[in-house]
Coordinates of C-alpha atoms in Angstrom, one line a residue:
X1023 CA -27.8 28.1 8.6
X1024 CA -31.6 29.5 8.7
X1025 CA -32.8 29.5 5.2
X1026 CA -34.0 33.3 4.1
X1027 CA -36.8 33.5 2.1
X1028 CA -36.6 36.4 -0.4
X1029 CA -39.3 37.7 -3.1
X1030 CA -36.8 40.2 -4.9
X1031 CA -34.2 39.1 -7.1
X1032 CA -31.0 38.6 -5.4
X1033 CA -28.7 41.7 -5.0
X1034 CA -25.4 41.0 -7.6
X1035 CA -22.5 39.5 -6.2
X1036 CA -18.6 39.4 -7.5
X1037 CA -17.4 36.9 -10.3
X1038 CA -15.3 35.2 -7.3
X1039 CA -18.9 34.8 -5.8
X1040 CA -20.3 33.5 -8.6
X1041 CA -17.6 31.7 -10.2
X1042 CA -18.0 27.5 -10.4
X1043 CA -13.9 27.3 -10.3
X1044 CA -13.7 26.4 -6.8
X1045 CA -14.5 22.4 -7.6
X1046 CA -17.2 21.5 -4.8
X1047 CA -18.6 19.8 -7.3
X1048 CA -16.2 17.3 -7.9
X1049 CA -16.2 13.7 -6.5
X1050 CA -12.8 14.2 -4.2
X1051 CA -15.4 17.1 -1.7
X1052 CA -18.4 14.8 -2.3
X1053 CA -17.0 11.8 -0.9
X1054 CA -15.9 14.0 2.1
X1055 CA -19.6 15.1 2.2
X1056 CA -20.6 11.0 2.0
X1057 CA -18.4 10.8 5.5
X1058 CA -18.8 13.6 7.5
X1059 CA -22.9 12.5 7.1
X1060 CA -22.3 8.9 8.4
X1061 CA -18.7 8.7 9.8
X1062 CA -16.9 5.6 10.9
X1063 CA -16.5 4.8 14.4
X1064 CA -15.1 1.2 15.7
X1065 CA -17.9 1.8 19.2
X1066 CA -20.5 4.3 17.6
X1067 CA -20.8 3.6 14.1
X1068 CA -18.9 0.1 13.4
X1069 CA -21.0 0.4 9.5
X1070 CA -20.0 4.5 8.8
X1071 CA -17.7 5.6 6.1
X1072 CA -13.8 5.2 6.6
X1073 CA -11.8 8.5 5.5
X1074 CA -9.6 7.4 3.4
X1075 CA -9.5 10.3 0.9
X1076 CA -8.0 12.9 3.6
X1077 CA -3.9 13.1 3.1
X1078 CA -3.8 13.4 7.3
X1079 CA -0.5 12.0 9.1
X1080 CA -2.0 11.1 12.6
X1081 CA 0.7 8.1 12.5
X1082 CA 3.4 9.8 14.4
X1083 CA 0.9 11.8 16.8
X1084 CA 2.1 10.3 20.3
X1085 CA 5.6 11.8 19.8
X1086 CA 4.3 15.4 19.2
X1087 CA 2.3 14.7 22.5
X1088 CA 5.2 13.1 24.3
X1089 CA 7.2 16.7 23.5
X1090 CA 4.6 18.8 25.0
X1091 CA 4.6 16.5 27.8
X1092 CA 8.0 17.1 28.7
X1093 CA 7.7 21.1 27.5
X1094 CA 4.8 22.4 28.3
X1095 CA 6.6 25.8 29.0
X1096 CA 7.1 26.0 24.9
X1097 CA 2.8 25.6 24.7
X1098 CA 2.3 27.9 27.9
X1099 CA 4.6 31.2 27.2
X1100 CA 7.0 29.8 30.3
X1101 CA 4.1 31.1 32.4
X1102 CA 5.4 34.7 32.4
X1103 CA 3.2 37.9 31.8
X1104 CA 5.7 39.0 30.1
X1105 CA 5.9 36.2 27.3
X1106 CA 2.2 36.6 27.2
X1107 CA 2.5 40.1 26.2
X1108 CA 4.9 39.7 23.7
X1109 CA 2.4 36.8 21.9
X1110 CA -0.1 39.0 22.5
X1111 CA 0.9 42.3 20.7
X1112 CA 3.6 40.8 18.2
X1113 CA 2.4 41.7 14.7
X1114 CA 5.2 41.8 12.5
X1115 CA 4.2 40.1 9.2
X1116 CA 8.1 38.7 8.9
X1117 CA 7.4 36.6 11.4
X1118 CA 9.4 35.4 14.8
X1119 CA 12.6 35.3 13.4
X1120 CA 13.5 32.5 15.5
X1121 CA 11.0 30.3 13.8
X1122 CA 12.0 31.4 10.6
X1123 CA 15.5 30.1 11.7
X1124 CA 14.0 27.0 12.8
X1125 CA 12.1 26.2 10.0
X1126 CA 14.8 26.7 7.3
X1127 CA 16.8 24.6 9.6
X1128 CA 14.0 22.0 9.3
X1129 CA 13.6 21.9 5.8
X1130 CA 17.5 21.6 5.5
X1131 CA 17.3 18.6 7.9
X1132 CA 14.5 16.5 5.8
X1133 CA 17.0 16.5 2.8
X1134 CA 19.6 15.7 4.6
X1135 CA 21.5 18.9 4.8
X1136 CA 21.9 18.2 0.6
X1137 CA 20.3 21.8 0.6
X1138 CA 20.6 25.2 2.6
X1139 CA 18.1 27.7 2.9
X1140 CA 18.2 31.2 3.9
X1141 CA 16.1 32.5 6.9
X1142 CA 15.4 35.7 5.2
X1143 CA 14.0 34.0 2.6
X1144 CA 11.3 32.3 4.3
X1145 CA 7.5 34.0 4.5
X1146 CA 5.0 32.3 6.6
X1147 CA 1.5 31.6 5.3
X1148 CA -1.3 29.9 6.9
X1149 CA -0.7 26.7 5.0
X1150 CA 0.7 25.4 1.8
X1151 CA -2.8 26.8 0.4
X1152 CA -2.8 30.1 0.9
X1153 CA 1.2 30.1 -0.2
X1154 CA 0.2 28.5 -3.4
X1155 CA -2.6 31.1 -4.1
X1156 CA -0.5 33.7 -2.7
X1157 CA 2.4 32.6 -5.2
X1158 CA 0.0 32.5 -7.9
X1159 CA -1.2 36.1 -7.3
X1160 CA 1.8 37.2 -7.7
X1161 CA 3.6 35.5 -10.8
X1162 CA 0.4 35.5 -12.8
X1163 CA -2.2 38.0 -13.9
X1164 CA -6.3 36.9 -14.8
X1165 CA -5.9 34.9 -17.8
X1166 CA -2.6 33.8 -17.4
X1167 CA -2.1 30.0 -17.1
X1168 CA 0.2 27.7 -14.7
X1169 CA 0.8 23.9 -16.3
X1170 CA 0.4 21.5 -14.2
X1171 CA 1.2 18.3 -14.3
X1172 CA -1.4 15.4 -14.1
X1173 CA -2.5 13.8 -12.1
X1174 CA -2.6 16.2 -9.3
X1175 CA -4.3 17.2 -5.9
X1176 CA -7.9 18.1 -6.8
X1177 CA -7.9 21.0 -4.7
X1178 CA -5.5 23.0 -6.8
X1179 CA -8.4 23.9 -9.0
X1180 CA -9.4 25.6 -6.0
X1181 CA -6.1 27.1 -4.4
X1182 CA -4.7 28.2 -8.3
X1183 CA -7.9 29.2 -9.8
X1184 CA -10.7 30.5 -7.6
X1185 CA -10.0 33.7 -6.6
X1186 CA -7.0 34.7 -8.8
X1187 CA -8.3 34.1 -12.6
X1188 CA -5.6 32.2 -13.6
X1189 CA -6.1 29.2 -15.6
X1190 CA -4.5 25.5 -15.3
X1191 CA -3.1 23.8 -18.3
X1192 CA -3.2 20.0 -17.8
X1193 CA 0.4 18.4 -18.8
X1194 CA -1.2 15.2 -19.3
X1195 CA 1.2 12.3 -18.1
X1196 CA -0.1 8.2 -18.1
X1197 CA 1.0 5.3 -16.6
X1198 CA 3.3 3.8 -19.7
X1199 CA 6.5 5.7 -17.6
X1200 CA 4.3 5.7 -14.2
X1201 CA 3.5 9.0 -14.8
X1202 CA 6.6 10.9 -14.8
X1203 CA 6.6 14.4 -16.8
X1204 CA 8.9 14.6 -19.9
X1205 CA 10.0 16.8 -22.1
X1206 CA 7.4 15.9 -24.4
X1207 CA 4.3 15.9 -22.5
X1208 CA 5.6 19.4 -21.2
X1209 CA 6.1 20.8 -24.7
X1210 CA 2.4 19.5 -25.5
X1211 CA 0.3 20.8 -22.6
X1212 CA 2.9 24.7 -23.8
X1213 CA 1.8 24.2 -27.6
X1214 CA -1.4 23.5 -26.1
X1215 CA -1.7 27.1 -24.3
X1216 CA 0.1 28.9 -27.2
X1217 CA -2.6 27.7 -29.9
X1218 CA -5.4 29.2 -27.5
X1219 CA -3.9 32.3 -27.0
X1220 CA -3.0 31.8 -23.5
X1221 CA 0.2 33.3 -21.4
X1222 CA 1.9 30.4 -19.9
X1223 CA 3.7 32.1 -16.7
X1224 CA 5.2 29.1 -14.8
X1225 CA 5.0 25.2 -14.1
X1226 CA 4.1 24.1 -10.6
X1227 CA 4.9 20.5 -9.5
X1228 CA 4.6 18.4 -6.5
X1229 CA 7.6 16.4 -5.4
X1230 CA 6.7 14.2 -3.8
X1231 CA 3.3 13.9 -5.9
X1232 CA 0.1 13.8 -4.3
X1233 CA -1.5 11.8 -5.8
X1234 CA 1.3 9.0 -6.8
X1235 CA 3.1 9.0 -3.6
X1236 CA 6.3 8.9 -5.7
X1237 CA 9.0 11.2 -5.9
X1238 CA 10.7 13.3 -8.9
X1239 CA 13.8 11.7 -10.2
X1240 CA 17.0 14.0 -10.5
X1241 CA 17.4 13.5 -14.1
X1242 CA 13.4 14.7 -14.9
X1243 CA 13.9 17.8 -12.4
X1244 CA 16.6 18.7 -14.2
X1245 CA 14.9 18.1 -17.6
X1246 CA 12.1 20.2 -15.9
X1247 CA 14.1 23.0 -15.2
X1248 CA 15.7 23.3 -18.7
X1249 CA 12.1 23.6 -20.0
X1250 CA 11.5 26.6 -18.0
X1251 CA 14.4 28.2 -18.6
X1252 CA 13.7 27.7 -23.0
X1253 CA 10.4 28.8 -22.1
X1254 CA 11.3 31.9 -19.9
X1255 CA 8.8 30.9 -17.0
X1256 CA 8.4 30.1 -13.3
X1257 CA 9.1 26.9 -10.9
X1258 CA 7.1 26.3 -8.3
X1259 CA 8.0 23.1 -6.3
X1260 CA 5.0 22.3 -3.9
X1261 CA 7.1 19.8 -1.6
X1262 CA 5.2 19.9 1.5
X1263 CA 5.7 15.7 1.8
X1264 CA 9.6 16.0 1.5
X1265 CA 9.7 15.0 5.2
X1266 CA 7.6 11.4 4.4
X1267 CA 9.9 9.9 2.3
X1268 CA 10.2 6.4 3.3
X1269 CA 12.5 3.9 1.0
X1270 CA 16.0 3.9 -0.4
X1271 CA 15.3 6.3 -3.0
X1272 CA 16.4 9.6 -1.6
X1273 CA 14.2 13.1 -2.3
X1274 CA 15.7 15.5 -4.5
X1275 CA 14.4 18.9 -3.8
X1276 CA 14.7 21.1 -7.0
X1277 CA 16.8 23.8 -4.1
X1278 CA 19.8 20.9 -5.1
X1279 CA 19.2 21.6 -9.0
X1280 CA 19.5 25.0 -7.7
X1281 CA 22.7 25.0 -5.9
X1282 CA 24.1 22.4 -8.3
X1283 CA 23.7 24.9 -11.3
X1284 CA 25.6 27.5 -9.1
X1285 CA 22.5 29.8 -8.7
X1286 CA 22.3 30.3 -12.4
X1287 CA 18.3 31.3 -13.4
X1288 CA 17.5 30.6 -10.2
X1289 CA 15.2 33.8 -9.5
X1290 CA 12.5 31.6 -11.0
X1291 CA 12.2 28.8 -8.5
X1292 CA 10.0 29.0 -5.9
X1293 CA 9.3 26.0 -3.3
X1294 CA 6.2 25.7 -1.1
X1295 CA 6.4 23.9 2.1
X1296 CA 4.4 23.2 5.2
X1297 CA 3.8 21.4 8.5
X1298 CA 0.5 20.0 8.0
X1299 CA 1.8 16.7 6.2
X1300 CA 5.4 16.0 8.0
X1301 CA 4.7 17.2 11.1
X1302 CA 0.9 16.1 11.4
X1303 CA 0.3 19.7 12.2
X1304 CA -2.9 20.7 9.6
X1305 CA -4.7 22.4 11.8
X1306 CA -1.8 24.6 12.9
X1307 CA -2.2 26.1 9.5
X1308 CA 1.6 27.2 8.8
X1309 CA 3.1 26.9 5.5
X1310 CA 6.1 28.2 3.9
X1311 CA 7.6 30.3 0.5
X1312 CA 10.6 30.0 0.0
X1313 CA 11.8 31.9 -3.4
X1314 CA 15.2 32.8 -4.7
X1315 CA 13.6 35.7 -6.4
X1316 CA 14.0 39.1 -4.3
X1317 CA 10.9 40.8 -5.3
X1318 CA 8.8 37.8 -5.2
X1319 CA 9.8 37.6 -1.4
X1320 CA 9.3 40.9 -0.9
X1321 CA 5.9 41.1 -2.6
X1322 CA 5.0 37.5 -0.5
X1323 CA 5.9 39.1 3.0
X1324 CA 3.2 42.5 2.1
X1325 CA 0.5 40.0 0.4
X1326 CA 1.4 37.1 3.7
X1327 CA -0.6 40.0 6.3
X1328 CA -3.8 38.1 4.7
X1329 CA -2.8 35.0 6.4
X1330 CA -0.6 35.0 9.1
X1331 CA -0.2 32.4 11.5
X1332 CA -0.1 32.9 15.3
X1333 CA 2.6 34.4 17.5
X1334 CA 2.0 31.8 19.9
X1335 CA 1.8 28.8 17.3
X1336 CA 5.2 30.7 16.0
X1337 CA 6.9 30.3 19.5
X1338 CA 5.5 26.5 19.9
X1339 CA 6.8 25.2 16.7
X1340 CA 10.4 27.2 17.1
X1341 CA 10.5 25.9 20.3
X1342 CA 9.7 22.1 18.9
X1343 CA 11.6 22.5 15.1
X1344 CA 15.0 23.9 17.5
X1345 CA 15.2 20.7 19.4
X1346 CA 17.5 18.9 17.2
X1347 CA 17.4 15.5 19.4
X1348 CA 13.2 15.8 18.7
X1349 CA 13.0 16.6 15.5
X1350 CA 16.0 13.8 14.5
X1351 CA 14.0 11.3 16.4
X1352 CA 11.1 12.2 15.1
X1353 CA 11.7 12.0 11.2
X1354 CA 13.4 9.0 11.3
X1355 CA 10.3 7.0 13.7
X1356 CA 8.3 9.0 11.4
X1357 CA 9.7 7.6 8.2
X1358 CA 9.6 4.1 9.4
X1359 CA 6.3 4.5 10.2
X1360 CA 5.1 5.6 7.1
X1361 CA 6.9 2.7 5.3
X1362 CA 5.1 0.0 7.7
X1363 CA 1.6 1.9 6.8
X1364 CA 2.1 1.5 3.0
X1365 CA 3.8 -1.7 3.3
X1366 CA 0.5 -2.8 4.7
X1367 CA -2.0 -1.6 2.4
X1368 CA 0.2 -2.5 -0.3
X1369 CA -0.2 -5.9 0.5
X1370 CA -3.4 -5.8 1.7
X1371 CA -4.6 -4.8 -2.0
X1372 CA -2.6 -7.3 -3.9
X1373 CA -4.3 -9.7 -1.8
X1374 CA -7.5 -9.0 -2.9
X1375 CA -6.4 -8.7 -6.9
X1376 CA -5.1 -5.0 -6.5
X1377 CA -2.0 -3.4 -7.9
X1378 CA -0.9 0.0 -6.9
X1379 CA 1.6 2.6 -8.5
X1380 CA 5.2 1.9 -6.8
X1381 CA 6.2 4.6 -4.6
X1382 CA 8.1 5.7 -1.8
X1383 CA 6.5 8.8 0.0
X1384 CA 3.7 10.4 1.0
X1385 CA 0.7 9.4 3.1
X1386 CA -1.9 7.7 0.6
X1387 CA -1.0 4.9 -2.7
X1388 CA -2.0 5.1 -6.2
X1389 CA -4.5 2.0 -6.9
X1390 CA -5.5 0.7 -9.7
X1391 CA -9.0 -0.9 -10.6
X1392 CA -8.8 0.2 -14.3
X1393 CA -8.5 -3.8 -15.3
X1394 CA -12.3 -4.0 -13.0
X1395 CA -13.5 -1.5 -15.4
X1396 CA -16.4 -2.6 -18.1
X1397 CA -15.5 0.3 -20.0
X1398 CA -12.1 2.3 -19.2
X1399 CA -14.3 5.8 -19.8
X1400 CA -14.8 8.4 -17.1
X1401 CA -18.1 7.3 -16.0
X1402 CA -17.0 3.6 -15.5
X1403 CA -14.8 4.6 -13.3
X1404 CA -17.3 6.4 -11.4
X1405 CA -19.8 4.1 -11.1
X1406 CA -17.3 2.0 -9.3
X1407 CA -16.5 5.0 -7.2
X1408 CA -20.3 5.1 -6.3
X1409 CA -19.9 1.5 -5.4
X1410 CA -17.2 2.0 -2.9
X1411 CA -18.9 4.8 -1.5
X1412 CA -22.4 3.5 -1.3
X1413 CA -21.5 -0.2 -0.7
X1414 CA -18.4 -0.7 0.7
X1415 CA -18.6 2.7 3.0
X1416 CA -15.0 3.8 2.3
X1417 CA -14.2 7.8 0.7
X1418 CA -11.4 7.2 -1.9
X1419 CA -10.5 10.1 -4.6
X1420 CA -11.0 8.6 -8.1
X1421 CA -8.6 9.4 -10.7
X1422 CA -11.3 11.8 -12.3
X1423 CA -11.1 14.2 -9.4
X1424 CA -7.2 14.3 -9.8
X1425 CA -8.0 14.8 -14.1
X1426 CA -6.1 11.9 -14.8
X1427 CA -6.0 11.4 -18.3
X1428 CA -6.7 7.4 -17.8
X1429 CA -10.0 5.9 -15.9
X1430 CA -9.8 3.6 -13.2
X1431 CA -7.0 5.4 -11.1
X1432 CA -7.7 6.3 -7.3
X1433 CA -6.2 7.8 -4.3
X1434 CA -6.3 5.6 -0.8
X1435 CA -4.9 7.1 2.4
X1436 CA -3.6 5.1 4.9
X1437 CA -1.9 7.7 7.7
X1438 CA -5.0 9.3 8.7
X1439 CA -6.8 6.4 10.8
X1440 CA -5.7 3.3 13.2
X1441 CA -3.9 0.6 11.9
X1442 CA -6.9 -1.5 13.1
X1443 CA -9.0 0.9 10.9
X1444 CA -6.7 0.2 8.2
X1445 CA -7.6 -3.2 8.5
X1446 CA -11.4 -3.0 8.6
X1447 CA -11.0 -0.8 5.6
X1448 CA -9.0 -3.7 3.8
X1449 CA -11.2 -6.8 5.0
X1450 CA -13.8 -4.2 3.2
X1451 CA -12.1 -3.9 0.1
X1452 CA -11.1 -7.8 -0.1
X1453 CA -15.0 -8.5 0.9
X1454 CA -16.3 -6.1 -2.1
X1455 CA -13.4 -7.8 -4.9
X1456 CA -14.6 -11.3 -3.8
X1457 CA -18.3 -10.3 -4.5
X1458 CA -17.5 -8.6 -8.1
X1459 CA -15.6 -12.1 -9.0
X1460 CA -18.7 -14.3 -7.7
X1461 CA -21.0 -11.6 -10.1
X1462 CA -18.2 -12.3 -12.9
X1463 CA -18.8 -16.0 -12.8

């Protein structure tokens, strides 16, 4: 962009404009800067910066190909004018009802059929960001506060805050009980709001969490929904990794607390969902709310006309989500997939002296280098951040950027690169450990 020299004071812009909510300047965009200024490649740049702080599933890729291979009428309108005209002029903000259908019947399939949801009940946004800022919009005014529990995915600050005024309260869990939310710290991070005058208007979790790759235990979800029932306040359930569950331990969405407490309060649970994690689909930007609340599906559908997604992605992805033989093939190669990646960094950490969080979804692992700290402060942690960065050339999210309440925390991705990548990254790390013990000695 051509830089514009003016003399005159600049003319006013909005607070959104202005505001310093957005979070660029925290570490999780910077090391994102760091890479896309000297990126990795095995050929062209052998010494660049490995991503390993985007949450990207590129590990299942070939089968998504493979289907378009053998459909390429769903990507090419059948080769009919007709189709074509129908792509070209639909602009109903419901969306294509038969993707609707198919994507209700997709999230039922992840959890096993353990759940049903309602077709009517699904409104399409362009991505799990704009439904969580949409959702925020409308169950909170400026002012108004969502708690949220920590650690979690730095760019909520963004998607919550930016442009609809509405605060975050921290509910500040640690690793003593691997970070699961109780009662307690939920009661805290209220008291918390309430002694600064601040509405409380709901309590949005991820499950599976980004960042612990772990999911939410039954008996805590429904501990979780008690609270917001005492406290007369929204659910949001962000579970856009619900589909990259990989061990024994099975997902429970909070639409099974929902069904299991016969509908009861249920007009104040909403979910989130998307294809850019499951499906590998990101840059199809389609996400998902799905709400058991009337109006706030109604309301959803009238604010979704800011971000729709394509007719023609719409027709693709019904197309692809309707093929029950694909999509069973896929989550299950999927899965296993997943479970080999993390199985490998896993063990290619503890190798060199690192122990990660245990968990059982997602697409990245929760390491910890807190014992490698000289101080466990916030800038410790950092500095070794800055040493990763700078020296070893890989992008990892430090626990700072996620506002966890204890330094020496990060976020590592693993499903967003080659597993010879993966290992380059690894000989990298074990290199860099190996160097900080012969400094130690």
């Amino acid at each position: 962009m051509v830089a514009i020299d003016i003399q005159k004071p600049s003319v006013a812009l909005s607070r959104v404009a202005d505001s310093e909510t957005h979070g660029e300047d925290s570490p999780y965009f910077a090391g994102w800067k760091a890479y896309d200024e000297n990126p990795y490649d095995e050929l062209l740049n052998p010494t660049g910066v490995i991503q390993m702080g985007l949450a990207e599933n590129q590990v299942s890729f070939d089968l998504l190909e493979k289907y378009l291979e053998q459909h390429s009428e769903a990507s090419t309108c059948g080769n009919r004018i007709s189709s074509f005209r129908e792509n070209a002029l639909f602009q109903d903000y419901h969306g294509l009802k038969s993707f609707r259908k198919a994507m209700a019947s997709f999230m039922e399939q992840i959890r096993d059929g353990r759940a049903r949801f309602d077709p009517d009940r699904v409104v399409l946004t362009a991505g799990a960001t704009a439904a969580n800022e949409l959702l925020t919009f409308i169950l909170a005014d400026p002012g108004d506060a969502l708690l949220v529990p920590t650690p979690y995915y730095p760019g909520f600050d963004r998607d919550l805050r930016w442009r609809t005024g509405v605060r975050i309260v921290p509910v500040h869990c640690d690793s003593s009980n691997n970070f699961q939310i109780t009662p307690q710290a939920l009661e805290a991070a209220y008291n918390n709001a309430q002694a600064l005058n601040i509405k409380v208007r709901g309590l949005l979790i991820t499950n599976p969490s980004n960042p612990l790759g772990a999911t939410i235990q039954r008996s805590v979800l429904n501990e979780i929904f008690d609270f917001v029932m005492r406290k007369n306040i929204h659910l949001v359930s962000d579970e856009i990794y619900s589909g990259s569950v990989f061990s024994p331990s099975k997902f429970v969405s909070v639409a099974e607390i929902v069904e299991a407490r016969g509908f009861k309060d249920a007009e104040r649970v909403h979910i989130v969902y998307s294809l850019s994690k499951d499906l590998g689909l990101p840059g199809f930007r389609v996400g998902t709310i799905y709400s058991y609340n009337d109006k706030v599906v109604t309301t959803a559908r009238r604010m979704s006309s800011f971000s729709l997604v394509s007719s023609q992605t719409q027709n693709l992805l019904a197309s692809m989500l309707s093929d029950r033989e694909f999509t069973e093939n896929y989550i299950k190669t999927n899965r296993e997939r997943l479970k080999k990646r993390y199985e490998i960094i896993v063990k290619g950490l503890r190798d060199s002296g690192i122990e990660c969080l245990k968990g059982n979804a997602g697409l990245f692992c929760w390491m910890n280098l807190s014992t490698f700290l000289e101080e466990q402060t916030r800038e410790r942690e950092l500095d070794i951040w800055n040493s990763i960065m700078q020296e070893v050339k890989l992008n990892i999210s430090p626990g700072t950027s996620c506002h966890c309440s204890e330094p020496g925390w990060f976020r590592v991705c693993f499903a967003n690169m080659s597993e010879k990548t993966l290992e380059v990254a690894l000989k990298r790390i074990h290199d860099f450990m190996e160097q900080r013990k012969l400094k130690r000695s």
